[in-house]
Short mmCIF file of N, CA, C and O in Angstrom, two decimals:
data_model
loop_
_atom_site.label_atom_id
_atom_site.label_comp_id
_atom_site.label_asym_id
_atom_site.label_seq_id
_atom_site.Cartn_x
_atom_site.Cartn_y
_atom_site.Cartn_z
N MET A 1 2.55 18.52 -1.83
CA MET A 1 2.23 17.57 -1.78
C MET A 1 0.67 17.34 -2.78
O MET A 1 -0.04 18.09 -2.64
N ARG A 2 1.13 16.38 -3.44
CA ARG A 2 -0.34 16.64 -4.91
C ARG A 2 -1.27 15.50 -4.43
O ARG A 2 -1.53 15.12 -3.76
N ASN A 3 -2.49 16.00 -5.34
CA ASN A 3 -3.56 15.50 -4.82
C ASN A 3 -4.11 14.44 -5.71
O ASN A 3 -4.08 14.99 -6.74
N PRO A 4 -4.33 13.57 -5.46
CA PRO A 4 -4.41 11.87 -6.24
C PRO A 4 -5.79 11.99 -6.62
O PRO A 4 -5.71 11.17 -7.68
N TYR A 5 -6.32 12.78 -6.30
CA TYR A 5 -7.78 12.66 -6.93
C TYR A 5 -8.03 13.85 -8.22
O TYR A 5 -7.83 15.13 -7.34
N GLU A 6 -9.03 13.24 -8.88
CA GLU A 6 -9.64 14.81 -10.10
C GLU A 6 -10.89 14.19 -9.92
O GLU A 6 -10.85 13.07 -11.17
N GLY A 7 -11.55 14.77 -9.22
CA GLY A 7 -13.06 14.20 -9.06
C GLY A 7 -13.17 12.76 -8.82
O GLY A 7 -12.24 12.30 -8.04
N PRO A 8 -13.77 11.62 -9.22
CA PRO A 8 -13.69 10.36 -8.69
C PRO A 8 -13.01 9.78 -9.13
O PRO A 8 -11.97 8.18 -8.94
N ALA A 9 -11.71 10.18 -10.64
CA ALA A 9 -10.99 9.19 -11.15
C ALA A 9 -9.30 9.88 -10.29
O ALA A 9 -9.12 10.75 -10.02
N LEU A 10 -9.14 8.73 -10.20
CA LEU A 10 -7.72 8.35 -9.28
C LEU A 10 -6.32 8.72 -10.14
O LEU A 10 -6.35 8.37 -11.76
N VAL A 11 -5.77 9.87 -10.49
CA VAL A 11 -4.78 10.42 -11.33
C VAL A 11 -3.37 10.32 -10.43
O VAL A 11 -2.74 10.23 -9.71
N VAL A 12 -2.58 9.30 -11.18
CA VAL A 12 -0.91 8.86 -11.01
C VAL A 12 0.04 9.18 -11.94
O VAL A 12 0.90 8.98 -11.81
N ALA A 13 -0.20 9.37 -13.31
CA ALA A 13 -0.12 10.08 -14.35
C ALA A 13 1.02 11.27 -13.81
O ALA A 13 1.05 11.78 -13.22
N GLY A 14 2.48 10.65 -13.62
CA GLY A 14 3.44 11.82 -13.44
C GLY A 14 3.77 11.70 -12.20
O GLY A 14 4.36 12.12 -11.93
N ALA A 15 3.16 10.82 -11.09
CA ALA A 15 3.78 10.76 -9.55
C ALA A 15 4.59 9.78 -9.23
O ALA A 15 4.95 8.85 -9.95
N ASP A 16 5.22 9.94 -8.53
CA ASP A 16 6.24 9.70 -7.89
C ASP A 16 5.55 8.60 -6.93
O ASP A 16 4.88 9.38 -6.20
N VAL A 17 5.48 7.24 -7.01
CA VAL A 17 4.69 6.27 -6.47
C VAL A 17 5.16 5.10 -5.33
O VAL A 17 6.24 4.83 -6.01
N VAL A 18 4.60 4.80 -4.39
CA VAL A 18 5.61 3.72 -3.57
C VAL A 18 4.39 2.86 -3.54
O VAL A 18 3.40 2.87 -2.99
N VAL A 19 4.78 1.61 -4.13
CA VAL A 19 3.74 0.26 -4.24
C VAL A 19 3.74 -0.44 -2.71
O VAL A 19 5.23 -0.54 -2.33
N VAL A 20 2.62 -0.86 -1.76
CA VAL A 20 2.93 -1.16 -0.76
C VAL A 20 2.23 -2.55 -0.48
O VAL A 20 0.64 -2.28 -1.26
N GLY A 21 2.43 -3.64 -0.50
CA GLY A 21 1.82 -5.07 -0.73
C GLY A 21 1.28 -5.81 0.44
O GLY A 21 2.75 -5.54 1.34
N TYR A 22 0.25 -6.00 0.69
CA TYR A 22 -0.16 -6.65 2.52
C TYR A 22 -0.42 -8.21 1.67
O TYR A 22 -1.38 -8.27 0.98
N PHE A 23 0.11 -9.22 2.07
CA PHE A 23 0.12 -10.14 1.60
C PHE A 23 -0.05 -11.22 3.06
O PHE A 23 0.96 -11.48 3.86
N SER A 24 -0.70 -12.58 2.65
CA SER A 24 -0.56 -13.39 3.92
C SER A 24 0.30 -14.45 3.47
O SER A 24 1.21 -14.60 2.33
N ALA A 25 0.94 -15.54 4.52
CA ALA A 25 2.31 -15.95 4.12
C ALA A 25 1.74 -17.67 2.82
O ALA A 25 2.99 -17.75 2.61
N ARG A 26 0.46 -17.35 2.70
CA ARG A 26 0.26 -18.63 2.00
C ARG A 26 -0.07 -17.96 0.82
O ARG A 26 0.20 -18.74 -0.43
N GLN A 27 0.47 -16.59 0.25
CA GLN A 27 0.46 -16.33 -1.35
C GLN A 27 1.81 -16.08 -1.31
O GLN A 27 3.07 -15.30 -1.26
N LYS A 28 2.25 -17.24 -1.67
CA LYS A 28 3.63 -17.77 -2.10
C LYS A 28 4.34 -16.86 -3.26
O LYS A 28 5.74 -16.49 -3.65
N ASP A 29 3.23 -16.62 -4.18
CA ASP A 29 3.68 -15.89 -5.80
C ASP A 29 3.68 -14.04 -5.15
O ASP A 29 3.26 -13.44 -6.28
N PHE A 30 3.75 -13.27 -3.95
CA PHE A 30 3.85 -11.97 -3.82
C PHE A 30 4.63 -11.36 -4.47
O PHE A 30 4.06 -9.67 -5.02
N ALA A 31 5.65 -11.87 -4.77
CA ALA A 31 6.81 -10.95 -5.62
C ALA A 31 6.16 -10.74 -6.63
O ALA A 31 6.39 -9.51 -7.47
N SER A 32 5.43 -11.75 -7.75
CA SER A 32 4.84 -11.70 -9.10
C SER A 32 3.88 -10.61 -8.39
O SER A 32 3.49 -9.99 -9.78
N LEU A 33 2.89 -10.65 -8.12
CA LEU A 33 1.88 -9.46 -8.06
C LEU A 33 2.49 -8.39 -7.32
O LEU A 33 2.13 -7.21 -8.01
N MET A 34 3.70 -7.99 -6.76
CA MET A 34 4.00 -6.58 -7.13
C MET A 34 4.63 -6.21 -7.99
O MET A 34 4.30 -5.42 -8.40
N ASP A 35 5.16 -6.83 -8.53
CA ASP A 35 5.85 -6.91 -10.20
C ASP A 35 4.43 -6.01 -11.09
O ASP A 35 4.84 -5.38 -11.74
N VAL A 36 3.70 -7.17 -10.95
CA VAL A 36 2.18 -6.74 -11.88
C VAL A 36 1.92 -5.36 -11.26
O VAL A 36 1.23 -4.72 -11.96
N ALA A 37 1.71 -5.28 -10.39
CA ALA A 37 1.17 -3.95 -9.48
C ALA A 37 2.10 -2.73 -10.10
O ALA A 37 1.48 -1.57 -10.59
N VAL A 38 3.09 -2.96 -10.04
CA VAL A 38 4.22 -2.15 -10.28
C VAL A 38 4.07 -1.73 -12.03
O VAL A 38 4.13 -0.45 -12.22
N ALA A 39 3.63 -2.55 -12.67
CA ALA A 39 3.82 -2.55 -14.30
C ALA A 39 2.39 -1.80 -14.44
O ALA A 39 2.35 -1.09 -15.26
N ASP A 40 1.46 -2.20 -13.79
CA ASP A 40 -0.07 -1.80 -13.84
C ASP A 40 0.52 0.11 -13.50
O ASP A 40 -0.40 0.98 -14.67
N VAL A 41 0.76 0.51 -12.37
CA VAL A 41 1.08 1.80 -12.33
C VAL A 41 1.87 2.66 -13.13
O VAL A 41 2.06 3.81 -13.63
N THR A 42 2.99 2.26 -13.54
CA THR A 42 3.69 2.51 -14.36
C THR A 42 3.38 2.60 -15.53
O THR A 42 3.66 3.89 -16.58
N ALA A 43 2.43 1.45 -16.10
CA ALA A 43 1.50 1.71 -17.36
C ALA A 43 0.91 3.24 -17.45
O ALA A 43 0.23 3.75 -18.58
N LEU A 44 0.49 3.52 -16.32
CA LEU A 44 -0.43 4.70 -16.02
C LEU A 44 0.11 6.05 -16.14
O LEU A 44 -0.40 6.88 -16.00
N GLY A 45 1.61 6.12 -16.29
CA GLY A 45 2.84 6.74 -16.35
C GLY A 45 3.00 7.63 -15.16
O GLY A 45 3.67 8.43 -14.71
N ALA A 46 2.80 6.57 -13.74
CA ALA A 46 3.71 6.90 -12.45
C ALA A 46 4.75 6.21 -12.89
O ALA A 46 5.42 5.23 -13.43
N ARG A 47 6.07 6.73 -11.50
CA ARG A 47 7.35 6.27 -11.49
C ARG A 47 7.20 5.80 -10.02
O ARG A 47 7.09 6.17 -9.25
N VAL A 48 7.56 4.30 -9.96
CA VAL A 48 7.95 3.60 -8.89
C VAL A 48 9.47 3.93 -8.13
O VAL A 48 10.40 3.65 -8.70
N VAL A 49 9.04 4.37 -6.72
CA VAL A 49 9.91 4.86 -5.96
C VAL A 49 10.45 4.33 -5.05
O VAL A 49 11.54 4.46 -4.51
N GLY A 50 9.38 2.97 -4.55
CA GLY A 50 9.91 2.51 -3.71
C GLY A 50 8.96 1.13 -3.43
O GLY A 50 8.04 1.31 -4.35
N ARG A 51 9.12 0.08 -3.35
CA ARG A 51 8.12 -0.61 -2.86
C ARG A 51 8.58 -1.36 -1.76
O ARG A 51 9.35 -1.83 -1.11
N ILE A 52 7.23 -1.75 -1.26
CA ILE A 52 7.14 -2.18 0.51
C ILE A 52 6.34 -3.21 0.59
O ILE A 52 5.21 -3.45 -0.10
N VAL A 53 6.62 -4.29 0.88
CA VAL A 53 5.60 -5.64 1.75
C VAL A 53 5.92 -6.31 2.72
O VAL A 53 6.75 -6.12 3.46
N GLN A 54 4.54 -6.44 3.00
CA GLN A 54 3.92 -6.54 4.74
C GLN A 54 3.50 -8.16 4.29
O GLN A 54 3.11 -8.50 3.95
N ARG A 55 4.47 -9.19 5.16
CA ARG A 55 3.39 -10.67 4.92
C ARG A 55 3.40 -11.10 6.48
O ARG A 55 3.61 -10.83 7.55
N ARG A 56 2.04 -11.60 6.51
CA ARG A 56 1.20 -12.02 7.41
C ARG A 56 1.34 -13.62 7.42
O ARG A 56 0.75 -14.12 6.96
N GLY A 57 1.39 -14.07 8.72
CA GLY A 57 1.49 -15.21 9.09
C GLY A 57 2.69 -15.91 8.78
O GLY A 57 2.14 -17.20 8.71
N VAL A 58 3.67 -15.82 8.60
CA VAL A 58 4.85 -16.22 8.77
C VAL A 58 5.52 -16.91 9.75
O VAL A 58 5.52 -18.00 9.72
N SER A 59 5.04 -16.09 10.94
CA SER A 59 5.59 -16.75 12.15
C SER A 59 4.33 -17.75 12.56
O SER A 59 3.03 -17.89 12.02
N GLY A 60 4.43 -18.79 14.03
CA GLY A 60 3.41 -19.41 14.45
C GLY A 60 2.34 -18.75 15.15
O GLY A 60 1.37 -18.89 14.49
N GLY A 61 2.43 -17.67 15.48
CA GLY A 61 1.59 -16.83 16.14
C GLY A 61 0.49 -16.21 15.23
O GLY A 61 -0.45 -16.02 14.86
N GLY A 62 1.18 -15.74 13.85
CA GLY A 62 0.81 -15.02 12.70
C GLY A 62 0.00 -15.94 12.19
O GLY A 62 -1.13 -15.58 11.45
N VAL A 63 0.30 -17.20 11.80
CA VAL A 63 -0.33 -18.16 11.46
C VAL A 63 -1.76 -17.83 11.44
O VAL A 63 -3.16 -18.31 11.05
N ARG A 64 -2.28 -18.13 13.26
CA ARG A 64 -3.57 -17.89 13.84
C ARG A 64 -4.63 -17.09 13.21
O ARG A 64 -5.20 -16.82 13.56
N LYS A 65 -3.73 -15.94 13.29
CA LYS A 65 -4.59 -14.73 12.79
C LYS A 65 -4.33 -14.16 11.29
O LYS A 65 -4.37 -13.21 11.08
N MET A 66 -3.93 -15.38 10.72
CA MET A 66 -3.86 -14.78 9.30
C MET A 66 -5.02 -13.98 8.68
O MET A 66 -4.43 -12.93 7.67
N GLY A 67 -5.99 -14.42 8.84
CA GLY A 67 -6.94 -13.54 8.05
C GLY A 67 -7.55 -11.94 8.91
O GLY A 67 -8.06 -11.27 8.09
N LEU A 68 -6.60 -11.74 9.63
CA LEU A 68 -6.25 -10.28 9.77
C LEU A 68 -5.56 -9.58 9.81
O LEU A 68 -4.46 -10.34 9.69
N PRO A 69 -6.20 -8.45 9.42
CA PRO A 69 -4.82 -7.15 9.62
C PRO A 69 -4.02 -6.81 11.19
O PRO A 69 -4.40 -7.50 11.77
N TYR A 70 -2.76 -6.64 10.99
CA TYR A 70 -2.28 -6.29 12.03
C TYR A 70 -2.63 -5.32 12.95
O TYR A 70 -2.85 -5.18 13.71
N SER A 71 -3.28 -4.11 12.26
CA SER A 71 -4.06 -3.32 12.93
C SER A 71 -5.40 -2.95 11.55
O SER A 71 -4.85 -2.63 10.63
N SER A 72 -6.77 -2.70 12.50
CA SER A 72 -7.92 -2.44 11.55
C SER A 72 -7.16 -0.99 11.03
O SER A 72 -8.15 -0.72 9.68
N ARG A 73 -6.97 0.09 11.42
CA ARG A 73 -6.20 1.38 11.06
C ARG A 73 -5.18 1.17 10.07
O ARG A 73 -5.45 2.36 9.33
N THR A 74 -4.07 0.62 9.84
CA THR A 74 -3.28 0.46 9.34
C THR A 74 -2.85 -0.48 8.42
O THR A 74 -2.07 -0.58 7.25
N LEU A 75 -3.36 -1.90 8.37
CA LEU A 75 -3.11 -3.27 7.89
C LEU A 75 -1.61 -3.36 8.26
O LEU A 75 -2.16 -4.66 8.60
N MET A 76 -1.17 -3.00 8.54
CA MET A 76 0.35 -3.14 8.48
C MET A 76 1.05 -3.00 10.21
O MET A 76 0.24 -2.63 10.93
N SER A 77 1.81 -3.97 10.85
CA SER A 77 2.41 -3.65 11.91
C SER A 77 2.85 -1.99 12.26
O SER A 77 3.83 -1.50 11.12
N TYR A 78 3.44 -1.72 13.35
CA TYR A 78 3.88 -0.70 13.55
C TYR A 78 5.11 -0.21 12.77
O TYR A 78 5.48 0.34 12.32
N GLY A 79 6.13 -1.05 13.04
CA GLY A 79 7.40 -1.05 12.50
C GLY A 79 7.42 -0.88 10.85
O GLY A 79 8.01 0.11 10.39
N LYS A 80 6.31 -1.77 10.36
CA LYS A 80 5.93 -1.82 9.09
C LYS A 80 5.64 -0.09 8.46
O LYS A 80 5.99 0.39 7.02
N VAL A 81 5.03 0.37 9.26
CA VAL A 81 4.36 1.28 8.92
C VAL A 81 5.54 2.48 9.19
O VAL A 81 5.57 3.46 8.09
N ARG A 82 6.52 2.36 10.32
CA ARG A 82 7.29 3.42 10.40
C ARG A 82 8.39 2.90 8.93
O ARG A 82 9.01 4.00 8.81
N GLU A 83 8.84 1.71 8.81
CA GLU A 83 9.38 1.62 7.62
C GLU A 83 8.76 2.71 6.22
O GLU A 83 10.07 3.28 5.49
N THR A 84 7.64 2.08 5.79
CA THR A 84 6.95 2.79 5.24
C THR A 84 7.26 4.41 4.73
O THR A 84 7.12 5.01 3.90
N ALA A 85 6.83 4.72 6.01
CA ALA A 85 6.71 6.13 5.72
C ALA A 85 8.16 6.72 5.81
O ALA A 85 8.72 7.70 5.10
N GLU A 86 9.49 5.62 6.53
CA GLU A 86 10.81 6.74 6.16
C GLU A 86 10.99 6.59 4.23
O GLU A 86 11.38 7.13 3.95
N VAL A 87 10.52 5.48 3.70
CA VAL A 87 10.53 5.20 2.05
C VAL A 87 9.78 6.00 1.67
O VAL A 87 10.22 6.84 0.74
N CYS A 88 8.41 6.09 1.91
CA CYS A 88 7.88 7.59 1.48
C CYS A 88 8.43 8.97 1.34
O CYS A 88 8.81 9.96 0.72
N ALA A 89 9.09 9.11 2.38
CA ALA A 89 9.93 10.69 2.73
C ALA A 89 10.83 11.00 1.91
O ALA A 89 11.27 11.53 1.65
N ARG A 90 11.97 9.63 2.39
CA ARG A 90 13.04 9.38 1.40
C ARG A 90 12.91 9.59 -0.21
O ARG A 90 13.57 10.18 -0.45
N ALA A 91 12.01 9.28 -0.81
CA ALA A 91 11.95 9.28 -2.40
C ALA A 91 10.78 10.18 -2.53
O ALA A 91 10.59 10.89 -3.80
N ARG A 92 10.51 10.88 -1.15
CA ARG A 92 9.71 12.36 -1.53
C ARG A 92 8.48 11.68 -2.28
O ARG A 92 8.10 12.54 -3.74
N ALA A 93 7.86 10.77 -1.73
CA ALA A 93 6.82 10.31 -2.96
C ALA A 93 5.08 11.16 -2.85
O ALA A 93 5.06 11.53 -1.76
N ASP A 94 4.87 10.79 -3.69
CA ASP A 94 3.50 11.61 -3.94
C ASP A 94 2.52 10.94 -3.59
O ASP A 94 1.32 11.77 -3.27
N VAL A 95 2.23 9.55 -3.97
CA VAL A 95 1.51 8.91 -3.57
C VAL A 95 2.40 7.30 -3.08
O VAL A 95 2.92 7.02 -3.74
N ALA A 96 1.19 6.62 -2.34
CA ALA A 96 1.51 5.18 -1.81
C ALA A 96 -0.14 4.71 -2.39
O ALA A 96 -0.64 4.72 -1.98
N VAL A 97 0.58 3.60 -3.00
CA VAL A 97 -0.70 2.87 -3.36
C VAL A 97 -0.35 1.31 -2.98
O VAL A 97 0.55 0.86 -3.13
N PHE A 98 -1.60 0.76 -2.42
CA PHE A 98 -1.48 -0.44 -1.63
C PHE A 98 -2.19 -1.33 -2.30
O PHE A 98 -3.55 -1.27 -2.86
N LEU A 99 -1.49 -2.97 -2.42
CA LEU A 99 -2.15 -3.45 -3.24
C LEU A 99 -2.14 -4.52 -1.89
O LEU A 99 -1.79 -5.20 -1.23
N THR A 100 -3.65 -4.89 -2.09
CA THR A 100 -4.04 -5.78 -0.24
C THR A 100 -5.57 -6.36 -0.99
O THR A 100 -6.01 -6.28 -1.79
N VAL A 101 -5.73 -7.03 -0.04
CA VAL A 101 -7.13 -7.77 0.06
C VAL A 101 -7.98 -7.64 1.51
O VAL A 101 -7.72 -7.92 2.00
N PRO A 102 -9.12 -7.12 1.51
CA PRO A 102 -9.48 -6.71 -0.02
C PRO A 102 -9.09 -5.31 -0.89
O PRO A 102 -8.24 -5.11 -0.17
N SER A 103 -9.32 -5.53 -1.78
CA SER A 103 -8.69 -4.67 -3.01
C SER A 103 -9.12 -3.11 -2.74
O SER A 103 -8.01 -2.32 -3.47
N VAL A 104 -10.08 -2.50 -1.83
CA VAL A 104 -10.30 -1.16 -1.32
C VAL A 104 -10.16 -1.32 -0.09
O VAL A 104 -10.41 -2.05 0.62
N LEU A 105 -9.46 0.23 0.23
CA LEU A 105 -8.90 0.62 1.46
C LEU A 105 -9.97 1.41 2.33
O LEU A 105 -10.74 1.96 1.29
N THR A 106 -10.45 1.32 3.47
CA THR A 106 -11.50 2.20 4.12
C THR A 106 -11.02 2.92 4.05
O THR A 106 -9.87 3.75 3.97
N GLU A 107 -12.27 4.54 4.37
CA GLU A 107 -11.95 5.64 4.17
C GLU A 107 -11.03 5.87 5.67
O GLU A 107 -10.11 6.42 5.59
N ARG A 108 -11.27 5.21 6.71
CA ARG A 108 -10.50 5.53 7.72
C ARG A 108 -8.93 4.72 7.57
O ARG A 108 -8.03 5.47 8.27
N GLN A 109 -8.73 3.76 6.94
CA GLN A 109 -7.41 2.89 6.59
C GLN A 109 -6.78 4.46 5.90
O GLN A 109 -5.41 4.47 6.03
N ARG A 110 -7.27 5.13 4.81
CA ARG A 110 -6.90 5.85 3.94
C ARG A 110 -6.36 6.92 4.67
O ARG A 110 -5.19 7.52 4.77
N LYS A 111 -7.45 7.70 5.21
CA LYS A 111 -6.94 8.77 6.32
C LYS A 111 -5.94 8.77 6.76
O LYS A 111 -4.86 8.97 7.01
N VAL A 112 -5.65 7.61 8.12
CA VAL A 112 -4.87 7.26 9.07
C VAL A 112 -3.47 7.27 8.46
O VAL A 112 -2.46 7.59 8.72
N LEU A 113 -3.46 6.06 7.39
CA LEU A 113 -2.49 5.96 7.05
C LEU A 113 -1.75 7.36 6.04
O LEU A 113 -0.68 7.37 6.24
N THR A 114 -2.69 8.02 5.48
CA THR A 114 -2.17 9.69 4.57
C THR A 114 -1.78 10.33 5.65
O THR A 114 -0.43 10.64 5.35
N GLU A 115 -1.84 10.20 7.13
CA GLU A 115 -1.42 11.51 7.59
C GLU A 115 0.06 10.45 8.37
O GLU A 115 0.79 11.03 8.21
N LEU A 116 0.13 9.12 8.77
CA LEU A 116 1.30 8.59 9.07
C LEU A 116 2.39 8.33 8.19
O LEU A 116 3.44 8.61 8.41
N LEU A 117 1.61 8.57 6.64
CA LEU A 117 3.01 8.21 5.70
C LEU A 117 3.31 9.75 5.44
O LEU A 117 4.46 9.66 4.46
N GLY A 118 2.60 10.78 5.59
CA GLY A 118 2.96 11.95 4.99
C GLY A 118 2.52 12.00 3.19
O GLY A 118 3.02 13.26 3.00
N CYS A 119 2.18 11.27 2.70
CA CYS A 119 1.65 11.44 1.38
C CYS A 119 0.25 10.83 1.11
O CYS A 119 -0.38 9.86 1.88
N PRO A 120 -0.61 11.07 0.48
CA PRO A 120 -1.79 10.21 -0.09
C PRO A 120 -2.06 8.92 -0.50
O PRO A 120 -0.57 8.63 -0.93
N VAL A 121 -2.70 7.89 0.20
CA VAL A 121 -2.77 6.70 -0.03
C VAL A 121 -3.73 6.66 -0.48
O VAL A 121 -4.78 6.88 -0.57
N VAL A 122 -3.72 5.43 -1.39
CA VAL A 122 -4.95 4.63 -2.55
C VAL A 122 -4.31 3.20 -2.17
O VAL A 122 -3.24 2.69 -2.39
N SER A 123 -5.78 2.40 -3.13
CA SER A 123 -5.70 1.13 -3.29
C SER A 123 -5.20 0.95 -4.69
O SER A 123 -6.20 1.74 -5.61
N LEU A 124 -4.56 -0.21 -5.33
CA LEU A 124 -4.79 -0.23 -6.46
C LEU A 124 -5.84 -0.61 -7.44
O LEU A 124 -6.03 -0.52 -8.26
N GLY A 125 -6.74 -1.60 -6.74
CA GLY A 125 -8.19 -1.73 -7.03
C GLY A 125 -8.92 0.11 -7.74
O GLY A 125 -9.42 0.05 -8.82
N GLU A 126 -8.75 1.04 -6.76
CA GLU A 126 -9.22 2.59 -6.91
C GLU A 126 -8.58 2.99 -8.42
O GLU A 126 -8.82 3.95 -9.32
N VAL A 127 -6.92 3.00 -8.22
CA VAL A 127 -6.14 3.32 -8.87
C VAL A 127 -6.71 2.39 -10.57
O VAL A 127 -6.68 3.30 -11.76
N LEU A 128 -6.82 1.39 -10.40
CA LEU A 128 -6.98 0.82 -11.91
C LEU A 128 -8.87 0.78 -12.09
O LEU A 128 -9.19 0.83 -13.63
N ALA A 129 -9.11 1.08 -11.14
CA ALA A 129 -10.70 1.55 -11.36
C ALA A 129 -11.03 3.12 -12.07
O ALA A 129 -11.39 3.32 -12.83
N GLY A 130 -10.04 3.66 -11.83
CA GLY A 130 -9.87 5.29 -12.59
C GLY A 130 -9.34 5.09 -13.78
O GLY A 130 -9.20 6.19 -14.10
N ARG A 131 -8.59 4.12 -14.35
CA ARG A 131 -8.76 4.19 -15.85
C ARG A 131 -9.60 4.61 -17.20
O ARG A 131 -10.76 4.87 -16.82
#
């Protein structure tokens, strides 16, 4: 497993990356936002080997909680975490890049997701700041 950090700058060049998007149901253009994220990491030399989208607030119950993540530890539902881990394992991903609002994952989220997904996890904001 490669280390995605080189000092404070994030390195994705040459990495196999799974892009994971977390969006509210109100975000109607989530597909184009994912396309932009993929283009951004590809422009940095990464190879995108998978895409995962978690949408929040699609059901009536979810609408009431739309501003909250499914889990403060992972942002996503348990099933979506499991699906993402399977994609990362099958693709032998070096890094999972999260497209979220806010644009940066907490240290706890990064640690838990890295453990659950089996590869380092970073936010797209960090990747772009490392340019």
